mmCIF file of C-alpha atoms in Angstrom:
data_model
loop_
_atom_site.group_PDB
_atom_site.id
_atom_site.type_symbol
_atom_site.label_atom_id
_atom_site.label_comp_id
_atom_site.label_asym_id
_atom_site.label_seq_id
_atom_site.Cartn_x
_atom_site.Cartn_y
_atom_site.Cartn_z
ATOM 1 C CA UNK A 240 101.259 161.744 41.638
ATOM 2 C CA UNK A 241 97.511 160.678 41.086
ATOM 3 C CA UNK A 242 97.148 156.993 42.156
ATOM 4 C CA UNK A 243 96.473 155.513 38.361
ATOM 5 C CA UNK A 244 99.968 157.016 37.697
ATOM 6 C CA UNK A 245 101.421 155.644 40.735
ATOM 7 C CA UNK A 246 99.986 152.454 39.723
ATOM 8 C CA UNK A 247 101.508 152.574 36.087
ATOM 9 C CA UNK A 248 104.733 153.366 37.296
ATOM 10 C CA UNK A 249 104.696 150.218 39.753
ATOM 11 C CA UNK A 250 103.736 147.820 37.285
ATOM 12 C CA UNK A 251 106.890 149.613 34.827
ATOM 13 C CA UNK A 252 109.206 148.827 37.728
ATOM 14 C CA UNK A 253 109.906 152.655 38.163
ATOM 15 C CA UNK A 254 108.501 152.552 41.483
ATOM 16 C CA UNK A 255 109.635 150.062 44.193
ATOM 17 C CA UNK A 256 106.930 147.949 46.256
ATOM 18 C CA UNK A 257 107.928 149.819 49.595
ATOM 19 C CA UNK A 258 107.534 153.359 47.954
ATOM 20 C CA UNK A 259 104.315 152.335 46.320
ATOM 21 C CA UNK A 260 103.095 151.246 50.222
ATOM 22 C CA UNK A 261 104.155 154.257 51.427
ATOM 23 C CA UNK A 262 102.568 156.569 48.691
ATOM 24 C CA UNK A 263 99.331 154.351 48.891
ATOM 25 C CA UNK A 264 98.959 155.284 52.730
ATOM 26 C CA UNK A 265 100.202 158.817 52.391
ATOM 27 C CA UNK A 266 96.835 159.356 49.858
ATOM 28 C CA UNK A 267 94.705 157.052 51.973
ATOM 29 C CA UNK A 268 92.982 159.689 53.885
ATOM 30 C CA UNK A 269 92.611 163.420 53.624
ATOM 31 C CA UNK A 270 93.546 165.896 56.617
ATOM 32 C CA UNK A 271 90.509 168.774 56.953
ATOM 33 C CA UNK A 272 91.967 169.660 60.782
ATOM 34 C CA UNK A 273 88.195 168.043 62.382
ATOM 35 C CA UNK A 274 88.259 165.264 60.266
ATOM 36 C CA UNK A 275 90.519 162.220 58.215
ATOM 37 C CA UNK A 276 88.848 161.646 54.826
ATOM 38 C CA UNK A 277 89.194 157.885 53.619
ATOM 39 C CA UNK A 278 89.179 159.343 50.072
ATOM 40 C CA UNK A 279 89.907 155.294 49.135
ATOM 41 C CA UNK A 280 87.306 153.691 50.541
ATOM 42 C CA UNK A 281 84.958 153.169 47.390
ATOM 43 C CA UNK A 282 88.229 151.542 45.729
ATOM 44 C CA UNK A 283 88.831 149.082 48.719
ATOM 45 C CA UNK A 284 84.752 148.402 49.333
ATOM 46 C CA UNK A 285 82.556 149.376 46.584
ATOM 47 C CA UNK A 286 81.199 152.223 48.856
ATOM 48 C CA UNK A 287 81.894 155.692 49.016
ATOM 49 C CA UNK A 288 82.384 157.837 52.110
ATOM 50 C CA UNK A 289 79.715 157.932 54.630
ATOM 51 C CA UNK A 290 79.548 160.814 56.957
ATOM 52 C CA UNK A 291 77.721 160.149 60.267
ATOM 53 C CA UNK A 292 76.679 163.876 60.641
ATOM 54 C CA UNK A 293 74.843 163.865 64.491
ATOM 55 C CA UNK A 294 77.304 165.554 67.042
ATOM 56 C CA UNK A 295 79.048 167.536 64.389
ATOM 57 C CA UNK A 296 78.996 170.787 63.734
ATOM 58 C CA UNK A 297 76.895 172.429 60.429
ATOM 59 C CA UNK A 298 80.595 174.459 59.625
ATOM 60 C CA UNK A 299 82.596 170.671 60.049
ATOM 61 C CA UNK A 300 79.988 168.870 58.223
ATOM 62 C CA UNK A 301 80.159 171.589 55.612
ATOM 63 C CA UNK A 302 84.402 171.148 55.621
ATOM 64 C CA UNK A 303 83.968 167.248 55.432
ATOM 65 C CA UNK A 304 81.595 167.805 52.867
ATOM 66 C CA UNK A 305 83.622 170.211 50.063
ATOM 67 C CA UNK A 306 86.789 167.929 50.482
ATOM 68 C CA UNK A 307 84.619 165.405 49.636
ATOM 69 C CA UNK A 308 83.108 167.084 46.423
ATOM 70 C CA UNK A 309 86.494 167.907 45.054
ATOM 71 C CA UNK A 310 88.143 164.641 45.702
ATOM 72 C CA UNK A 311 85.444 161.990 45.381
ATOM 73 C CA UNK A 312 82.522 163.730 43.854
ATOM 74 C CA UNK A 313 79.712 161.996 45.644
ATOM 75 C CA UNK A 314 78.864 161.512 49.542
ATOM 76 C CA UNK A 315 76.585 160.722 52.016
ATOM 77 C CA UNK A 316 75.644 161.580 55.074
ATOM 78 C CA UNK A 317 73.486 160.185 57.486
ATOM 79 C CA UNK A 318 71.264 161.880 60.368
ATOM 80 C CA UNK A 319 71.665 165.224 58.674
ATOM 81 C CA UNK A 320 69.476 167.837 59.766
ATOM 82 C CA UNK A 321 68.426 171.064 58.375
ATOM 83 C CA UNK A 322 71.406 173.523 59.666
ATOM 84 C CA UNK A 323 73.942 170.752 58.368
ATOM 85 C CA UNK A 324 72.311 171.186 54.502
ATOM 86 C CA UNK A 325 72.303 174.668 54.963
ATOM 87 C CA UNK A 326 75.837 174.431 55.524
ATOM 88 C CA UNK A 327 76.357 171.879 52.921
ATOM 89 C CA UNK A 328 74.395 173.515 49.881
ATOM 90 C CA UNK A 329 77.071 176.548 50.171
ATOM 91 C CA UNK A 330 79.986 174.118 49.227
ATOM 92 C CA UNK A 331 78.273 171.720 46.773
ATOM 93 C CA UNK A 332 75.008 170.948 45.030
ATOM 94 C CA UNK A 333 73.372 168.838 48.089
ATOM 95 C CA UNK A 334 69.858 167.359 48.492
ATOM 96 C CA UNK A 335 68.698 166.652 51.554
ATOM 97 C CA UNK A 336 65.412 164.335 52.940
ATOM 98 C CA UNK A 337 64.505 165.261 56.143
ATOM 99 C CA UNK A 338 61.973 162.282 56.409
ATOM 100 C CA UNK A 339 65.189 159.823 56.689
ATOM 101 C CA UNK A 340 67.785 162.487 57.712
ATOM 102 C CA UNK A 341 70.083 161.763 54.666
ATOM 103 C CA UNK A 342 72.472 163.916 52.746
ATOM 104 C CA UNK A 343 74.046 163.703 49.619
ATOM 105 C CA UNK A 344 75.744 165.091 46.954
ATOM 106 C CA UNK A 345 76.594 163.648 43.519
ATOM 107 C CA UNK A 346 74.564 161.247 41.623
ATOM 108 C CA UNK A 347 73.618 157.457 42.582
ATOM 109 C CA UNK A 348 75.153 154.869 39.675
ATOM 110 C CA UNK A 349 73.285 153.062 37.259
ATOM 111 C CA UNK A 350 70.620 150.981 39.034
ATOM 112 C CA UNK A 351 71.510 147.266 39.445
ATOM 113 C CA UNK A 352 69.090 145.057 38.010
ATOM 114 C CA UNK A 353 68.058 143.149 41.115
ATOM 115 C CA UNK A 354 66.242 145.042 43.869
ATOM 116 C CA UNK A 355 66.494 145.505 47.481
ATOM 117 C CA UNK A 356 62.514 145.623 48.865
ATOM 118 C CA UNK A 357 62.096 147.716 52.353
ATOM 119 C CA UNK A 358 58.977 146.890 54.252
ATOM 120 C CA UNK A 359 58.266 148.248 57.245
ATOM 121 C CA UNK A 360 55.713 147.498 60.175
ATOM 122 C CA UNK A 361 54.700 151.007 60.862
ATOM 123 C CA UNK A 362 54.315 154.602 59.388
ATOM 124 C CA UNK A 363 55.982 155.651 62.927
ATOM 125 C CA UNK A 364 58.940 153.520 61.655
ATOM 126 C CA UNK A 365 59.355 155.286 58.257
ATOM 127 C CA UNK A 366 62.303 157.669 59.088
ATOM 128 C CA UNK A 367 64.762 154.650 60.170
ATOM 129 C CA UNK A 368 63.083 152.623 56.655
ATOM 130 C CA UNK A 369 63.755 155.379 54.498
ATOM 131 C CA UNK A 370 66.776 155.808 55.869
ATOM 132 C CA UNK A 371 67.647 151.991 54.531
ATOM 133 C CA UNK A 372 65.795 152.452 51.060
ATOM 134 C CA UNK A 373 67.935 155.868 50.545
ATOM 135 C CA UNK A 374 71.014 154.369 51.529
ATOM 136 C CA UNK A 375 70.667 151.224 49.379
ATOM 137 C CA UNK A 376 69.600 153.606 46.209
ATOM 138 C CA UNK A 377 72.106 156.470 46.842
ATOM 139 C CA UNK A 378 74.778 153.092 46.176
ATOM 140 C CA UNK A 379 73.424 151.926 42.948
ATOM 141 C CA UNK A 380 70.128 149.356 43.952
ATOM 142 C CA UNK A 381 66.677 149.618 42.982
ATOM 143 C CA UNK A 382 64.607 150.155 45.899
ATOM 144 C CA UNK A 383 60.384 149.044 46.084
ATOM 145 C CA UNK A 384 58.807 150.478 49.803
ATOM 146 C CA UNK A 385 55.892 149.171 51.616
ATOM 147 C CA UNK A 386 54.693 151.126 54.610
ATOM 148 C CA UNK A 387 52.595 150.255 57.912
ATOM 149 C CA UNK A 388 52.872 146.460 56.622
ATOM 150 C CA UNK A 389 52.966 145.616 60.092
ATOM 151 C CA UNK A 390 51.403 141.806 61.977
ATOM 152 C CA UNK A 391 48.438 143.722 63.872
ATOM 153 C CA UNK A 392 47.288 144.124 60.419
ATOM 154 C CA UNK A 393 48.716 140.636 58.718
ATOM 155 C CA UNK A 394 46.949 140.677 55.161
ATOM 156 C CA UNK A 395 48.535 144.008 54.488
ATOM 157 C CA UNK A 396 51.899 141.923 54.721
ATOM 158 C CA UNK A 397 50.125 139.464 52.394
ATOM 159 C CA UNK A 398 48.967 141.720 49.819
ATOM 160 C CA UNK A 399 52.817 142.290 49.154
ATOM 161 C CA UNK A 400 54.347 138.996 49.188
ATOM 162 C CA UNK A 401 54.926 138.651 45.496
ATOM 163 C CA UNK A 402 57.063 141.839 45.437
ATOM 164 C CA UNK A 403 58.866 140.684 48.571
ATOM 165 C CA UNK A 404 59.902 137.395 46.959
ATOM 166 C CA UNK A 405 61.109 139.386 43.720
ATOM 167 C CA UNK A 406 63.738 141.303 45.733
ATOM 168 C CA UNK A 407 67.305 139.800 46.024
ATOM 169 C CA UNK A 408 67.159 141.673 49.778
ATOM 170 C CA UNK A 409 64.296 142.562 52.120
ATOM 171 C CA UNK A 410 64.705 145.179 54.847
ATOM 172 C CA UNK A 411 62.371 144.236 57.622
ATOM 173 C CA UNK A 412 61.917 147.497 60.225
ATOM 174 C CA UNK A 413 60.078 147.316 63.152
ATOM 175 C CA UNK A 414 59.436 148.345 66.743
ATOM 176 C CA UNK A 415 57.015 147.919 69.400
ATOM 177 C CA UNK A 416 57.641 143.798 69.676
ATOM 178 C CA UNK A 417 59.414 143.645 66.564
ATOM 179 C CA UNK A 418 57.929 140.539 65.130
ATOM 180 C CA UNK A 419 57.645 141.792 61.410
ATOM 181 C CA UNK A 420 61.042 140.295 59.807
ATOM 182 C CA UNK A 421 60.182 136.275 62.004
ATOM 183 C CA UNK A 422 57.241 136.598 59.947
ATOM 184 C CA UNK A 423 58.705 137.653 56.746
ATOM 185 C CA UNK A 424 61.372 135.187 57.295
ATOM 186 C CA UNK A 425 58.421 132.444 57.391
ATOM 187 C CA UNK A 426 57.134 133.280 54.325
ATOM 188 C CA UNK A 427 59.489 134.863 51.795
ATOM 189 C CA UNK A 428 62.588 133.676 50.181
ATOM 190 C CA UNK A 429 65.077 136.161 50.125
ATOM 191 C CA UNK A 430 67.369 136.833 53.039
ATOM 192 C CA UNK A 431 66.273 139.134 55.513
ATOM 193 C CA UNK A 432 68.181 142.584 57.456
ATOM 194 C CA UNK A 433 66.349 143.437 60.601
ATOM 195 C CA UNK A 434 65.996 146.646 62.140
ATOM 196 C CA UNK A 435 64.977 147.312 65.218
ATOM 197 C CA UNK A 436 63.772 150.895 65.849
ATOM 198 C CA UNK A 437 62.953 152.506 69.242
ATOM 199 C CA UNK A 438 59.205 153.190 68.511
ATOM 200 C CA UNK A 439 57.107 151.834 71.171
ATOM 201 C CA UNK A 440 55.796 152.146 74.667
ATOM 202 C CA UNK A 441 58.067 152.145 78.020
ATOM 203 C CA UNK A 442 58.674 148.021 77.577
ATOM 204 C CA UNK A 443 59.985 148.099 74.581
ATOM 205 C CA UNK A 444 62.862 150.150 76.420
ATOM 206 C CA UNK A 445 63.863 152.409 73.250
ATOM 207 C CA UNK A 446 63.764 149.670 70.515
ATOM 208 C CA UNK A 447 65.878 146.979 72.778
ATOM 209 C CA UNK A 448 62.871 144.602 73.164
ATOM 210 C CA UNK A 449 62.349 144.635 69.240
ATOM 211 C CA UNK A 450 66.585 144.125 68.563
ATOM 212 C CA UNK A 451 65.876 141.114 71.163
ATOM 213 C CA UNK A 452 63.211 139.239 69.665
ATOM 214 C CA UNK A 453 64.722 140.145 65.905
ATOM 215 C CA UNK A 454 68.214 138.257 67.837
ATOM 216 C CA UNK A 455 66.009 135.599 68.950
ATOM 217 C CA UNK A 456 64.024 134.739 65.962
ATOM 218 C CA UNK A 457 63.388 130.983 65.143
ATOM 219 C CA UNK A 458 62.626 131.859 61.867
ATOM 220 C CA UNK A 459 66.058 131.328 59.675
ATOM 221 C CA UNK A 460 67.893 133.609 57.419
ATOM 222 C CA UNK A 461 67.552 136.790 59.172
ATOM 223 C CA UNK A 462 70.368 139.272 60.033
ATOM 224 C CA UNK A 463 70.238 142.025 62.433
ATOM 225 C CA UNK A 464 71.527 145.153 63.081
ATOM 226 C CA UNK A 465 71.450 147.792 65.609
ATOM 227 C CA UNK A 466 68.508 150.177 66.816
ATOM 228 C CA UNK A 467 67.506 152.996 64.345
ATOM 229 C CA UNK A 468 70.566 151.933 62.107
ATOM 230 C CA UNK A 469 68.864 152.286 58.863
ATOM 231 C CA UNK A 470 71.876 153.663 57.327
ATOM 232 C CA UNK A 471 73.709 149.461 58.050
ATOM 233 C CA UNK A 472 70.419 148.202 56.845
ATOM 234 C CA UNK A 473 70.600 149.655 53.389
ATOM 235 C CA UNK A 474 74.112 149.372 53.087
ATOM 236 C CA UNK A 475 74.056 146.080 53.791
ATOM 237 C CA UNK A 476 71.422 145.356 51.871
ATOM 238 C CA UNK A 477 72.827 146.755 48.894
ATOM 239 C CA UNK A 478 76.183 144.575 49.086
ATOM 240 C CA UNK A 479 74.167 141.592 49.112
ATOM 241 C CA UNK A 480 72.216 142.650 46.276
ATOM 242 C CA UNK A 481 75.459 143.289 44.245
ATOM 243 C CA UNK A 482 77.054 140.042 44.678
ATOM 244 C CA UNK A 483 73.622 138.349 43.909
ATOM 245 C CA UNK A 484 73.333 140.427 40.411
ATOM 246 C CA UNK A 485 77.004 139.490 40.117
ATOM 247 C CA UNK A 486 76.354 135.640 40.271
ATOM 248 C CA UNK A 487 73.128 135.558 37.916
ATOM 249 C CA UNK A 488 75.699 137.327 35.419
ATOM 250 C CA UNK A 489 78.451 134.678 35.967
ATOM 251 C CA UNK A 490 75.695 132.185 35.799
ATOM 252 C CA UNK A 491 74.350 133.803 32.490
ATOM 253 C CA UNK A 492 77.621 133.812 30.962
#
């Protein structure tokens, strides 16, 4: 029984409330023998299935992958390389960026009208922003990039400002110190994800002294996630872009 029909037969009253629980949880997920597909989760979060790709196989990727096409019709996966595409593109029409490791199949939703804006301090931190501004645009925002917007060079970060107070969400990635979102977070508007990423010397200790100063910011309305976690970035900054293009149409109306 699909689940709109198990839904219509609820609300008839041919289906009791504990049968309806127990159908719900028995189509929650879907068994592939490596892996347990949410095949729910966009219904429950807005999002579709995200599969975390590093560590598996190209062949379980591939499996995860064609349940996922037949089911859902759209995916993503993150930290993708090559062999996993190869694997992927013999299952379902996949495209793959190797700049930001994603991969997906399916097509992105109609744009929302307010934009997430992804700046980043360096071109050696474009992989983990890319990863963020794919992310956010594979779920349905608009996406502007500025690269190597870093403070050594401060005016470059000025030269963008208008754009970064247009955006309903800025992604602020950075390594080495990771000062770039305390100083977008003194000057912009919108609310702020940092990222930390591990690019830097031996002191910044694979990214740990940029997630520390990004924790310890004085400047207000900055969020932070993990090291290299692009993928959170852009997720994140996508939800927060929906609910703010959600209350400018409740305020419209």
């Amino acid at each position: 029984m699909s689940l709109d029909h198990l839904l219509d037969e609820f609300a008839a009253g041919r289906v009791s409330r504990e049968n309806l629980k127990k159908e719900l949880l028995r189509q929650s997920f879907i068994e592939t023998g490596c892996a347990k597909i949410d095949q729910l989760r966009e219904l429950r979060t807005g999002g579709p299935e995200v599969v975390y790709c590093a560590g598996k196989s190209p062949e379980q990727v591939a499996s995860i992958f064609d349940h996922l096409n037949r089911h859902n019709g759209r995916a993503l996966g993150t930290k993708a390389d090559q062999a996993h595409f190869e694997a992927v593109r013999t299952v379902a029409k996949a495209r793959f960026d190797p700049v930001s490791g994603l991969l997906s199949i399916g097509e992105p939703p109609v744009p929302l009208a307010g934009k997430v804006v992804v700046v980043s301090a360096g071109t050696s931190d474009m992989s983990v922003a890319e990863e963020a501004a794919g992310t956010a645009e594979f779920l349905g925002s608009r996406v502007d990039r500025h690269f190597d917007c870093g403070v050594a060079g401060i005016h470059r970060l000025f030269s963008v400002m208008d754009d970064l107070n247009g955006a309903s969400v800025i992604v602020a990635v950075a390594g080495m110190e990771g000062a770039l979102p305390s100083v977008v977070g003194g000057l912009a508007l919108p609310p702020i994800v940092a990222v930390p990423t591990s690019v830097g010397y031996g002191a910044n200790f694979q990214g740990l002294a940029a997630l520390l100063t990004m924790m310890n910011s004085c400047a207000p309305g900055i969020g932070v996630v993990n090291i290299d976690n692009g993928f959170g970035a852009g997720y994140l900054a996508h939800k927060i872009n929906m609910l703010a293009c959600a209350a400018g149409t409740d305020n419209d109306e």
